[in-house]
Amino acid sequence: MHAQLLTRSKLFCVCATAGEDLPNTRTCPVCLGHPGALPVLNPEAARMAVRAGTAFGGALHHTSRFARKHYFYPDLPKGYQITQYERPFCTGGALRFRLPDGTDGHAAFERIHLEEDAGKLLHDGSRVRADYNRSGIPLLEIVTQPVLASPEAAVAFLQELRRVLMYLGISDGSMERASFRCDANVSLRDNSGTPGQRTEIKNLNSFRHIEHALHWEISRQRELHAAGMDVQPVTLLWDEAGKAGRIMRGKESAADYHYLDDPDLPEMSIHDEEMEIAAGSLPELPLIRAARFVAAFGLTKYDADVLTGARLVADYFEEILASFPDGIRLSMATAAAHWVGGEVLAMMKEQASEVIPVPASHLALLLEHVAAGSISRTASKQVFDRMWRSGEHPDHVIAALDLRQISDADSLRTLAGQILKAHPAQVQAYRDGKKGLLGFFMQKILVLSQGKADPLMSSSILSALLESERQEPGESAGRRSDPEEEIPGRGGVRP
Ligand SMILES: [Zn+2]
């Protein structure tokens, strides 16, 4: 896996990693490979790498070495890529993740190292043009051991890896921009368990494509075995539209690259203090946080997973909880989880927003209003929508939109009476046994009240009126006391 590190400048020069998007505007003699230009390591990239190595529990080495990996390609003007080879800064490490069947997975790593990205070729009809803005951007490369036993396990692993790198604040995890991508290696074990020849599918940057490509390659290798043919060591490109892989070239062996220690760069040294800082500043990782949400707040595993999908969202949820008064915090946790996992995530998606503009304390207040029954859940969505867009306080929005819930029994009984009177045939049908018609009357009362009728109270009042044989619908509405007695704990004026 390759993850682009979120540094502001490139790995060995001061060119910006983001910003101006015109081709070849973020380049300099170092990242263009001009003769005599000397690389200087960006310490921030090293710090981020150490953070990752620490989080994955790898063995961090006090000294490591950059090497040149030689190959010719027009996106690589130096003729070699600077990477780490014999002496990476981190060996080992592992990631725990959840397999699709809900059991725990554990993927052990071979190594983690730093390297620079290459440029990009733009194919334009018969012309090919080169853009070197990406040359020299820092990448973290993570190599697992061959421990993932199915395409589904591979995807589950990658999803968790991406989530952890984002939690660590060292990757934006964007697969569209290819800042998180993988080269997937596939080999089939024979009956004795010995792994066969492996092949590599390059540059996959969508979970769906990864899953399709792996299934395809596994079938291809199975067919070769069945036909008594050998699997060749090849590198493939995946074509999602055609749902097929294409063999690019025979797979290079390490010897093909003529690795050599880069004489322009000294050893990379990681001091004890840097390791201590990294260890001391690790955030709570998502699986651990999700388990805490279940244990501490009584959330379901599903809700906890949704909330911990992104650190920003999990932080926001906890901020909301902190905004509730002590006495109600725990009882509001599930409602808050559903709001954040539902409305907030939906809005972020709809607006393609990476921030949540509604202060957590405002949303907490809105949720308290819903819990107290002063506005309906339906109306609360309208309020939230406006809070998101205008930044207004929930109380202002509720007042401005006149959304206070109708929860006094007299008003609701009057509304219910009007509705029953207007639909005598349905009333008769209900009394003849079609109890499902209650939904029809509920719908009418919500429309008539413009969504403001308290649904629970309305439903009780409607049932009570409908069950009452002694009265014609609509008559003396509001004069009976029995409906109210079915509504424990609700407000309203007793007749
Ligand atoms: Zn540069």
Tab-separated table of C-alpha atoms and ligand atoms in Angstrom:
chain	number	residue	atom	x	y	z
A	1	MET	CA	0.000	0.000	0.000
A	2	HIS	CA	1.072	3.517	-0.739
A	3	ALA	CA	-0.284	6.441	1.244
A	4	GLN	CA	0.616	10.013	0.420
A	5	LEU	CA	1.784	11.758	3.577
A	6	LEU	CA	0.085	15.039	4.441
A	7	THR	CA	3.202	17.192	4.500
A	8	ARG	CA	3.151	20.680	3.021
A	9	SER	CA	6.330	20.208	1.030
A	10	LYS	CA	7.816	17.298	-0.890
A	11	LEU	CA	10.082	14.609	0.527
A	12	PHE	CA	13.438	16.032	-0.564
A	13	CYS	CA	12.747	19.610	-1.699
A	14	VAL	CA	10.616	22.580	-0.657
A	15	CYS	CA	8.105	22.368	-3.541
A	16	ALA	CA	4.504	22.400	-2.298
A	17	THR	CA	2.554	19.134	-2.277
A	18	ALA	CA	-0.780	20.863	-3.009
A	19	GLY	CA	-2.132	24.092	-4.390
A	20	GLU	CA	-1.636	25.347	-7.929
A	21	ASP	CA	-2.845	22.572	-10.188
A	22	LEU	CA	-1.403	23.666	-13.516
A	23	PRO	CA	1.059	21.025	-14.688
A	24	ASN	CA	4.730	21.510	-13.773
A	25	THR	CA	4.165	24.522	-11.524
A	26	ARG	CA	5.322	22.796	-8.329
A	27	THR	CA	8.732	21.636	-9.431
A	28	CYS	CA	12.376	22.555	-8.894
A	29	PRO	CA	15.765	21.192	-9.971
A	30	VAL	CA	15.688	18.585	-7.167
A	31	CYS	CA	12.359	16.965	-8.023
A	32	LEU	CA	13.043	17.346	-11.754
A	33	GLY	CA	16.295	15.456	-11.314
A	34	HIS	CA	18.629	18.119	-12.705
A	35	PRO	CA	22.267	17.094	-12.514
A	36	GLY	CA	23.972	18.313	-9.351
A	37	ALA	CA	20.766	19.102	-7.442
A	38	LEU	CA	20.950	17.670	-3.942
A	39	PRO	CA	18.012	16.193	-1.980
A	40	VAL	CA	17.429	17.156	1.679
A	41	LEU	CA	15.045	15.056	3.786
A	42	ASN	CA	11.822	16.737	4.963
A	43	PRO	CA	11.778	16.015	8.716
A	44	GLU	CA	7.991	16.319	8.900
A	45	ALA	CA	7.617	13.346	6.536
A	46	ALA	CA	9.955	11.377	8.779
A	47	ARG	CA	7.915	12.337	11.858
A	48	MET	CA	4.697	11.169	10.191
A	49	ALA	CA	6.356	7.909	9.204
A	50	VAL	CA	7.505	7.352	12.785
A	51	ARG	CA	3.962	7.997	13.968
A	52	ALA	CA	2.693	5.258	11.648
A	53	GLY	CA	5.433	2.830	12.662
A	54	THR	CA	4.582	3.443	16.317
A	55	ALA	CA	0.838	3.019	15.807
A	56	PHE	CA	1.339	-0.311	14.011
A	57	GLY	CA	3.747	-1.565	16.660
A	58	GLY	CA	6.656	-2.065	14.278
A	59	ALA	CA	10.325	-2.094	15.242
A	60	LEU	CA	11.601	1.436	14.608
A	61	HIS	CA	15.264	1.616	13.692
A	62	HIS	CA	17.456	4.410	14.956
A	63	THR	CA	19.159	4.592	11.598
A	64	SER	CA	17.894	3.715	8.157
A	65	ARG	CA	19.049	4.342	4.645
A	66	PHE	CA	17.635	5.707	1.405
A	67	ALA	CA	18.371	3.812	-1.783
A	68	ARG	CA	18.026	4.459	-5.489
A	69	LYS	CA	15.707	2.154	-7.388
A	70	HIS	CA	16.656	2.424	-11.024
A	71	TYR	CA	14.299	2.158	-13.927
A	72	PHE	CA	13.512	4.195	-16.970
A	73	TYR	CA	10.118	5.745	-17.492
A	74	PRO	CA	9.243	9.231	-18.764
A	75	ASP	CA	7.513	10.129	-15.466
A	76	LEU	CA	10.820	9.610	-13.643
A	77	PRO	CA	13.295	12.225	-14.893
A	78	LYS	CA	16.132	11.181	-12.548
A	79	GLY	CA	16.115	7.645	-13.921
A	80	TYR	CA	15.724	6.344	-10.365
A	81	GLN	CA	13.265	6.624	-7.510
A	82	ILE	CA	14.498	7.344	-3.989
A	83	THR	CA	13.107	4.716	-1.643
A	84	GLN	CA	14.256	2.566	1.269
A	85	TYR	CA	15.379	-0.929	0.456
A	86	GLU	CA	17.758	-2.963	2.597
A	87	ARG	CA	17.356	-0.762	5.645
A	88	PRO	CA	13.822	0.579	6.024
A	89	PHE	CA	13.067	2.740	9.067
A	90	CYS	CA	10.548	0.199	10.359
A	91	THR	CA	10.223	-3.581	10.156
A	92	GLY	CA	7.311	-5.689	11.329
A	93	GLY	CA	4.182	-4.179	12.787
A	94	ALA	CA	0.623	-5.320	12.252
A	95	LEU	CA	-2.949	-4.159	11.988
A	96	ARG	CA	-6.002	-5.620	13.679
A	97	PHE	CA	-9.176	-5.341	11.671
A	98	ARG	CA	-12.621	-6.861	11.495
A	99	LEU	CA	-13.303	-9.518	8.864
A	100	PRO	CA	-16.581	-9.399	6.938
A	101	ASP	CA	-17.987	-12.264	9.070
A	102	GLY	CA	-17.431	-10.160	12.208
A	103	THR	CA	-14.414	-12.088	13.495
A	104	ASP	CA	-11.083	-10.398	14.199
A	105	GLY	CA	-8.426	-10.294	11.521
A	106	HIS	CA	-4.733	-9.669	12.074
A	107	ALA	CA	-2.376	-8.705	9.271
A	108	ALA	CA	1.339	-8.811	9.994
A	109	PHE	CA	3.582	-6.381	8.104
A	110	GLU	CA	6.947	-7.068	6.530
A	111	ARG	CA	8.027	-3.470	6.660
A	112	ILE	CA	7.111	0.183	6.433
A	113	HIS	CA	9.303	2.620	4.556
A	114	LEU	CA	9.446	6.083	3.040
A	115	GLU	CA	9.770	6.800	-0.644
A	116	GLU	CA	9.075	9.485	-3.202
A	117	ASP	CA	6.297	9.427	-5.780
A	118	ALA	CA	6.902	9.661	-9.533
A	119	GLY	CA	5.317	12.143	-11.943
A	120	LYS	CA	2.223	11.579	-14.006
A	121	LEU	CA	1.784	11.041	-17.735
A	122	LEU	CA	-1.231	12.626	-19.387
A	123	HIS	CA	-2.450	10.794	-22.460
A	124	ASP	CA	-4.093	13.174	-24.882
A	125	GLY	CA	-5.003	11.528	-28.151
A	126	SER	CA	-1.744	10.597	-29.828
A	127	ARG	CA	0.250	12.900	-27.556
A	128	VAL	CA	1.626	12.050	-24.151
A	129	ARG	CA	2.588	14.879	-21.837
A	130	ALA	CA	4.394	14.729	-18.511
A	131	ASP	CA	3.382	16.534	-15.311
A	132	TYR	CA	6.010	16.478	-12.567
A	133	ASN	CA	3.968	18.149	-9.821
A	134	ARG	CA	3.680	14.762	-8.137
A	135	SER	CA	7.390	13.943	-8.454
A	136	GLY	CA	8.943	13.744	-5.032
A	137	ILE	CA	5.720	13.765	-3.019
A	138	PRO	CA	6.290	11.681	0.145
A	139	LEU	CA	4.732	8.232	0.258
A	140	LEU	CA	4.530	5.779	3.086
A	141	GLU	CA	4.798	2.242	1.740
A	142	ILE	CA	3.437	-0.585	3.842
A	143	VAL	CA	4.127	-4.174	2.805
A	144	THR	CA	2.148	-6.931	4.480
A	145	GLN	CA	3.135	-10.547	4.769
A	146	PRO	CA	1.062	-12.884	2.579
A	147	VAL	CA	-1.621	-13.250	5.225
A	148	LEU	CA	-4.841	-12.112	3.563
A	149	ALA	CA	-6.741	-15.166	2.436
A	150	SER	CA	-9.597	-13.734	0.360
A	151	PRO	CA	-10.467	-10.623	-1.648
A	152	GLU	CA	-13.049	-9.723	1.011
A	153	ALA	CA	-10.441	-9.959	3.767
A	154	ALA	CA	-8.083	-7.808	1.708
A	155	VAL	CA	-10.716	-5.110	1.316
A	156	ALA	CA	-11.656	-5.189	5.011
A	157	PHE	CA	-7.977	-4.868	5.888
A	158	LEU	CA	-7.447	-1.946	3.504
A	159	GLN	CA	-10.517	-0.132	4.802
A	160	GLU	CA	-9.215	-0.358	8.359
A	161	LEU	CA	-5.700	0.627	7.314
A	162	ARG	CA	-7.035	3.691	5.536
A	163	ARG	CA	-9.143	4.631	8.569
A	164	VAL	CA	-6.149	4.324	10.907
A	165	LEU	CA	-3.878	6.423	8.661
A	166	MET	CA	-6.560	9.112	8.596
A	167	TYR	CA	-6.937	8.933	12.403
A	168	LEU	CA	-3.201	9.420	12.713
A	169	GLY	CA	-3.579	12.615	10.694
A	170	ILE	CA	-0.910	11.552	8.224
A	171	SER	CA	-3.052	10.734	5.176
A	172	ASP	CA	-6.229	12.176	3.690
A	173	GLY	CA	-7.122	8.637	2.552
A	174	SER	CA	-8.437	9.934	-0.764
A	175	MET	CA	-8.735	7.103	-3.228
A	176	GLU	CA	-10.102	9.373	-5.987
A	177	ARG	CA	-6.893	11.397	-5.906
A	178	ALA	CA	-4.926	8.158	-5.516
A	179	SER	CA	-3.373	9.323	-2.262
A	180	PHE	CA	-4.269	5.862	-0.905
A	181	ARG	CA	-3.674	3.021	-3.359
A	182	CYS	CA	-2.421	-0.511	-3.425
A	183	ASP	CA	-0.501	-2.999	-5.531
A	184	ALA	CA	-2.139	-6.342	-4.841
A	185	ASN	CA	-0.095	-9.538	-5.042
A	186	VAL	CA	-1.828	-12.839	-5.612
A	187	SER	CA	-0.525	-16.364	-5.222
A	188	LEU	CA	-2.369	-19.626	-4.737
A	189	ARG	CA	-1.181	-22.240	-2.290
A	190	ASP	CA	-0.951	-25.831	-3.444
A	191	ASN	CA	-2.435	-28.697	-1.453
A	192	SER	CA	0.625	-28.849	0.777
A	193	GLY	CA	0.170	-25.162	1.630
A	194	THR	CA	3.204	-23.941	-0.296
A	195	PRO	CA	2.529	-20.589	-1.940
A	196	GLY	CA	2.793	-20.616	-5.713
A	197	GLN	CA	4.234	-18.031	-8.108
A	198	ARG	CA	2.872	-14.578	-7.378
A	199	THR	CA	1.644	-11.887	-9.717
A	200	GLU	CA	1.027	-8.236	-9.012
A	201	ILE	CA	-1.895	-5.990	-9.973
A	202	LYS	CA	-0.692	-2.380	-9.982
A	203	ASN	CA	-2.196	0.863	-8.777
A	204	LEU	CA	-5.626	-0.091	-7.540
A	205	ASN	CA	-7.413	2.843	-5.960
A	206	SER	CA	-10.986	1.722	-5.335
A	207	PHE	CA	-12.135	-0.966	-2.892
A	208	ARG	CA	-14.604	-2.268	-5.452
A	209	HIS	CA	-11.942	-2.516	-8.146
A	210	ILE	CA	-9.579	-4.265	-5.737
A	211	GLU	CA	-12.205	-6.884	-4.951
A	212	HIS	CA	-13.072	-7.439	-8.628
A	213	ALA	CA	-9.436	-7.564	-9.698
A	214	LEU	CA	-8.491	-10.084	-7.008
A	215	HIS	CA	-11.395	-12.399	-7.858
A	216	TRP	CA	-10.477	-12.204	-11.511
A	217	GLU	CA	-6.802	-12.959	-10.932
A	218	ILE	CA	-7.560	-15.858	-8.586
A	219	SER	CA	-9.791	-17.410	-11.294
A	220	ARG	CA	-7.139	-16.836	-13.936
A	221	GLN	CA	-4.475	-18.590	-11.856
A	222	ARG	CA	-6.871	-21.452	-11.019
A	223	GLU	CA	-7.583	-21.980	-14.696
A	224	LEU	CA	-3.866	-22.049	-15.499
A	225	HIS	CA	-3.308	-24.649	-12.782
A	226	ALA	CA	-6.277	-26.701	-13.987
A	227	ALA	CA	-4.851	-26.675	-17.510
A	228	GLY	CA	-1.492	-27.847	-16.166
A	229	MET	CA	0.206	-24.544	-17.049
A	230	ASP	CA	2.557	-22.436	-14.950
A	231	VAL	CA	1.696	-19.027	-13.542
A	232	GLN	CA	4.263	-16.543	-14.850
A	233	PRO	CA	5.569	-13.736	-12.642
A	234	VAL	CA	3.817	-10.804	-14.295
A	235	THR	CA	2.592	-7.315	-13.503
A	236	LEU	CA	-0.999	-6.599	-14.490
A	237	LEU	CA	-3.169	-3.547	-14.903
A	238	TRP	CA	-6.843	-3.804	-14.026
A	239	ASP	CA	-9.473	-2.537	-16.447
A	240	GLU	CA	-12.655	-2.069	-14.435
A	241	ALA	CA	-14.821	-1.219	-17.451
A	242	GLY	CA	-13.828	-4.428	-19.248
A	243	LYS	CA	-13.692	-6.364	-15.928
A	244	ALA	CA	-10.388	-7.888	-16.920
A	245	GLY	CA	-6.716	-7.603	-16.141
A	246	ARG	CA	-4.094	-6.869	-18.763
A	247	ILE	CA	-0.554	-8.162	-18.521
A	248	MET	CA	1.771	-5.135	-18.657
A	249	ARG	CA	5.131	-6.772	-18.434
A	250	GLY	CA	7.047	-9.557	-16.807
A	251	LYS	CA	7.506	-8.793	-13.133
A	252	GLU	CA	10.865	-7.254	-12.327
A	253	SER	CA	12.996	-8.911	-9.718
A	254	ALA	CA	14.954	-6.797	-7.225
A	255	ALA	CA	18.106	-7.325	-9.287
A	256	ASP	CA	16.479	-5.562	-12.249
A	257	TYR	CA	16.379	-2.329	-10.293
A	258	HIS	CA	20.071	-2.203	-9.407
A	259	TYR	CA	19.347	-0.850	-5.966
A	260	LEU	CA	22.126	1.182	-4.469
A	261	ASP	CA	22.436	3.342	-1.352
A	262	ASP	CA	21.834	6.951	-2.368
A	263	PRO	CA	25.211	8.670	-1.958
A	264	ASP	CA	23.529	12.108	-1.817
A	265	LEU	CA	21.615	11.319	1.370
A	266	PRO	CA	23.026	10.511	4.803
A	267	GLU	CA	21.455	7.863	7.007
A	268	MET	CA	18.103	8.851	8.426
A	269	SER	CA	18.397	9.048	12.214
A	270	ILE	CA	15.453	8.760	14.547
A	271	HIS	CA	16.285	9.874	18.076
A	272	ASP	CA	14.730	8.421	21.214
A	273	GLU	CA	12.920	11.706	21.864
A	274	GLU	CA	11.190	11.489	18.491
A	275	MET	CA	10.052	7.948	19.261
A	276	GLU	CA	8.789	9.044	22.685
A	277	ILE	CA	6.914	11.992	21.208
A	278	ALA	CA	5.277	9.708	18.660
A	279	ALA	CA	4.315	7.164	21.311
A	280	GLY	CA	2.948	9.862	23.609
A	281	SER	CA	0.817	11.570	20.999
A	282	LEU	CA	-0.971	8.615	19.403
A	283	PRO	CA	-4.727	9.093	19.199
A	284	GLU	CA	-7.106	6.400	20.389
A	285	LEU	CA	-7.383	4.155	17.332
A	286	PRO	CA	-10.767	3.463	15.752
A	287	LEU	CA	-11.391	-0.147	16.815
A	288	ILE	CA	-10.481	0.681	20.408
A	289	ARG	CA	-12.610	3.797	20.319
A	290	ALA	CA	-15.565	1.864	18.916
A	291	ALA	CA	-15.255	-0.697	21.721
A	292	ARG	CA	-15.218	2.142	24.258
A	293	PHE	CA	-18.356	3.688	22.708
A	294	VAL	CA	-20.127	0.347	23.173
A	295	ALA	CA	-18.930	-0.144	26.741
A	296	ALA	CA	-19.235	3.416	28.014
A	297	PHE	CA	-22.304	4.712	26.210
A	298	GLY	CA	-24.274	1.532	25.514
A	299	LEU	CA	-24.184	1.991	21.739
A	300	THR	CA	-24.641	-0.950	19.406
A	301	LYS	CA	-21.533	-2.240	17.667
A	302	TYR	CA	-23.013	-1.029	14.393
A	303	ASP	CA	-23.572	2.533	15.639
A	304	ALA	CA	-20.096	2.625	17.177
A	305	ASP	CA	-18.579	1.545	13.856
A	306	VAL	CA	-20.444	4.205	11.918
A	307	LEU	CA	-19.349	6.948	14.335
A	308	THR	CA	-15.705	5.935	14.405
A	309	GLY	CA	-15.473	5.784	10.607
A	310	ALA	CA	-13.818	9.196	10.658
A	311	ARG	CA	-12.067	10.816	13.576
A	312	LEU	CA	-13.793	14.152	12.995
A	313	VAL	CA	-17.198	12.489	13.319
A	314	ALA	CA	-16.258	10.509	16.430
A	315	ASP	CA	-14.844	13.680	18.024
A	316	TYR	CA	-18.039	15.556	17.188
A	317	PHE	CA	-20.181	12.847	18.767
A	318	GLU	CA	-18.155	13.040	21.979
A	319	GLU	CA	-18.412	16.830	21.990
A	320	ILE	CA	-22.201	16.573	21.785
A	321	LEU	CA	-22.242	14.171	24.720
A	322	ALA	CA	-20.040	16.551	26.698
A	323	SER	CA	-22.556	19.352	26.014
A	324	PHE	CA	-25.450	17.506	27.694
A	325	PRO	CA	-26.046	18.110	31.395
A	326	ASP	CA	-24.564	15.285	33.496
A	327	GLY	CA	-27.893	13.782	34.444
A	328	ILE	CA	-29.066	13.048	30.905
A	329	ARG	CA	-25.774	12.329	29.123
A	330	LEU	CA	-26.042	8.545	29.090
A	331	SER	CA	-29.719	8.467	28.244
A	332	MET	CA	-29.100	10.769	25.261
A	333	ALA	CA	-26.143	8.811	23.875
A	334	THR	CA	-28.082	6.604	21.479
A	335	ALA	CA	-30.203	9.485	20.188
A	336	ALA	CA	-27.037	11.511	19.594
A	337	ALA	CA	-25.372	8.536	17.889
A	338	HIS	CA	-28.316	8.144	15.523
A	339	TRP	CA	-28.316	11.832	14.700
A	340	VAL	CA	-24.644	12.000	13.987
A	341	GLY	CA	-24.618	8.671	12.128
A	342	GLY	CA	-27.752	9.638	10.182
A	343	GLU	CA	-28.407	13.335	9.587
A	344	VAL	CA	-24.896	14.659	10.079
A	345	LEU	CA	-23.200	12.094	7.849
A	346	ALA	CA	-25.923	12.442	5.211
A	347	MET	CA	-25.490	16.206	5.186
A	348	MET	CA	-21.697	15.949	4.930
A	349	LYS	CA	-22.139	13.642	1.988
A	350	GLU	CA	-24.795	15.774	0.299
A	351	GLN	CA	-22.743	18.945	0.696
A	352	ALA	CA	-19.454	17.145	0.012
A	353	SER	CA	-18.317	18.815	3.226
A	354	GLU	CA	-15.269	17.805	5.226
A	355	VAL	CA	-16.311	19.921	8.187
A	356	ILE	CA	-19.405	20.072	10.402
A	357	PRO	CA	-20.484	23.725	10.623
A	358	VAL	CA	-23.079	23.186	13.380
A	359	PRO	CA	-21.485	23.595	16.833
A	360	ALA	CA	-21.864	20.409	18.879
A	361	SER	CA	-23.525	22.379	21.705
A	362	HIS	CA	-26.244	23.581	19.285
A	363	LEU	CA	-27.009	20.081	18.095
A	364	ALA	CA	-27.093	18.878	21.710
A	365	LEU	CA	-29.717	21.530	22.463
A	366	LEU	CA	-31.804	20.511	19.465
A	367	LEU	CA	-31.698	16.885	20.615
A	368	GLU	CA	-32.827	17.938	24.079
A	369	HIS	CA	-35.816	19.709	22.514
A	370	VAL	CA	-36.728	16.562	20.600
A	371	ALA	CA	-36.374	14.419	23.726
A	372	ALA	CA	-38.540	16.814	25.713
A	373	GLY	CA	-41.182	16.701	22.993
A	374	SER	CA	-41.095	20.432	22.350
A	375	ILE	CA	-40.505	19.789	18.649
A	376	SER	CA	-41.156	16.683	16.593
A	377	ARG	CA	-38.444	14.569	15.065
A	378	THR	CA	-39.691	15.505	11.598
A	379	ALA	CA	-39.522	19.205	12.401
A	380	SER	CA	-36.109	18.784	13.989
A	381	LYS	CA	-34.683	17.730	10.640
A	382	GLN	CA	-35.933	20.965	9.119
A	383	VAL	CA	-34.324	22.907	11.968
A	384	PHE	CA	-31.052	21.066	11.571
A	385	ASP	CA	-31.026	21.730	7.850
A	386	ARG	CA	-31.296	25.463	8.475
A	387	MET	CA	-28.747	25.375	11.312
A	388	TRP	CA	-26.300	23.732	8.934
A	389	ARG	CA	-26.814	26.334	6.241
A	390	SER	CA	-27.149	29.509	8.319
A	391	GLY	CA	-25.243	28.749	11.508
A	392	GLU	CA	-28.228	29.983	13.558
A	393	HIS	CA	-28.992	28.913	17.119
A	394	PRO	CA	-31.652	26.141	17.249
A	395	ASP	CA	-34.014	28.238	19.405
A	396	HIS	CA	-34.001	31.025	16.813
A	397	VAL	CA	-34.731	28.581	14.008
A	398	ILE	CA	-37.568	26.904	15.915
A	399	ALA	CA	-39.131	30.291	16.636
A	400	ALA	CA	-38.589	31.585	13.112
A	401	LEU	CA	-40.116	28.509	11.490
A	402	ASP	CA	-42.926	28.234	14.066
A	403	LEU	CA	-42.159	24.572	14.633
A	404	ARG	CA	-43.012	24.059	18.281
A	405	GLN	CA	-44.692	20.699	18.577
A	406	ILE	CA	-48.402	20.607	19.404
A	407	SER	CA	-48.500	18.445	22.480
A	408	ASP	CA	-51.439	19.740	24.439
A	409	ALA	CA	-54.233	17.221	24.500
A	410	ASP	CA	-57.069	19.689	23.845
A	411	SER	CA	-55.623	21.006	20.604
A	412	LEU	CA	-54.829	17.507	19.412
A	413	ARG	CA	-58.324	16.263	20.290
A	414	THR	CA	-59.819	19.112	18.297
A	415	LEU	CA	-57.686	18.228	15.288
A	416	ALA	CA	-58.466	14.509	15.639
A	417	GLY	CA	-62.173	15.261	15.901
A	418	GLN	CA	-62.098	17.282	12.689
A	419	ILE	CA	-60.386	14.475	10.847
A	420	LEU	CA	-62.762	11.739	12.006
A	421	LYS	CA	-65.717	13.901	11.071
A	422	ALA	CA	-64.322	14.451	7.579
A	423	HIS	CA	-63.853	10.703	6.935
A	424	PRO	CA	-66.931	8.842	8.216
A	425	ALA	CA	-66.462	5.874	5.848
A	426	GLN	CA	-62.951	5.202	7.140
A	427	VAL	CA	-64.158	5.598	10.731
A	428	GLN	CA	-66.810	2.962	10.103
A	429	ALA	CA	-64.303	0.655	8.428
A	430	TYR	CA	-61.955	1.040	11.404
A	431	ARG	CA	-64.744	0.204	13.815
A	432	ASP	CA	-65.603	-2.817	11.672
A	433	GLY	CA	-62.138	-4.146	12.276
A	434	LYS	CA	-59.736	-2.477	9.803
A	435	LYS	CA	-57.392	-1.288	12.556
A	436	GLY	CA	-54.665	-0.585	10.019
A	437	LEU	CA	-56.520	2.599	9.131
A	438	LEU	CA	-54.990	4.257	12.181
A	439	GLY	CA	-52.036	5.071	9.928
A	440	PHE	CA	-54.386	6.832	7.524
A	441	PHE	CA	-55.722	9.052	10.332
A	442	MET	CA	-52.209	9.693	11.656
A	443	GLN	CA	-51.160	10.865	8.238
A	444	LYS	CA	-54.132	13.251	8.106
A	445	ILE	CA	-53.398	14.735	11.520
A	446	LEU	CA	-49.770	15.313	10.594
A	447	VAL	CA	-50.782	17.050	7.375
A	448	LEU	CA	-53.433	19.143	9.104
A	449	SER	CA	-50.969	20.224	11.809
A	450	GLN	CA	-48.188	20.839	9.277
A	451	GLY	CA	-46.118	18.134	10.903
A	452	LYS	CA	-46.323	19.671	14.354
A	453	ALA	CA	-48.682	17.196	16.028
A	454	ASP	CA	-46.906	15.084	18.635
A	455	PRO	CA	-47.121	11.638	16.966
A	456	LEU	CA	-47.305	9.568	20.159
A	457	MET	CA	-50.069	11.647	21.704
A	458	SER	CA	-51.930	11.950	18.409
A	459	SER	CA	-51.923	8.218	17.969
A	460	SER	CA	-53.322	7.667	21.486
A	461	ILE	CA	-55.981	10.272	21.082
A	462	LEU	CA	-57.043	8.995	17.670
A	463	SER	CA	-57.269	5.385	18.910
A	464	ALA	CA	-59.264	6.441	21.916
A	465	LEU	CA	-61.733	8.421	19.830
A	466	LEU	CA	-62.050	5.641	17.277
A	467	GLU	CA	-62.597	2.979	19.933
A	468	SER	CA	-65.298	5.039	21.539
A	469	GLU	CA	-68.691	3.649	20.361
A	470	ARG	CA	-70.786	6.030	22.357
A	471	GLN	CA	-69.855	9.097	20.444
A	472	GLU	CA	-70.108	10.257	16.912
A	473	PRO	CA	-66.701	11.219	15.593
A	474	GLY	CA	-65.862	14.839	16.127
A	475	GLU	CA	-68.567	15.502	18.663
A	476	SER	CA	-67.525	16.879	21.995
A	477	ALA	CA	-63.951	16.462	20.992
A	478	GLY	CA	-61.720	17.296	23.871
A	479	ARG	CA	-64.298	16.547	26.529
A	480	ARG	CA	-63.324	13.017	27.306
A	481	SER	CA	-60.750	12.107	29.849
A	482	ASP	CA	-59.849	8.528	28.906
A	483	PRO	CA	-57.506	9.288	25.980
A	484	GLU	CA	-55.258	11.275	28.204
A	485	GLU	CA	-54.844	8.519	30.714
A	486	GLU	CA	-53.080	6.454	28.105
A	487	ILE	CA	-50.378	9.081	27.814
A	488	PRO	CA	-48.197	8.825	30.848
A	489	GLY	CA	-45.849	11.635	31.514
A	490	ARG	CA	-47.115	13.960	28.821
A	491	GLY	CA	-48.210	17.533	29.318
A	492	GLY	CA	-51.614	18.837	28.334
A	493	VAL	CA	-54.564	20.278	30.129
A	494	ARG	CA	-56.843	17.883	31.907
A	495	PRO	CA	-60.495	18.584	31.232
B	1	ZN	ZN	10.987	20.304	-6.007
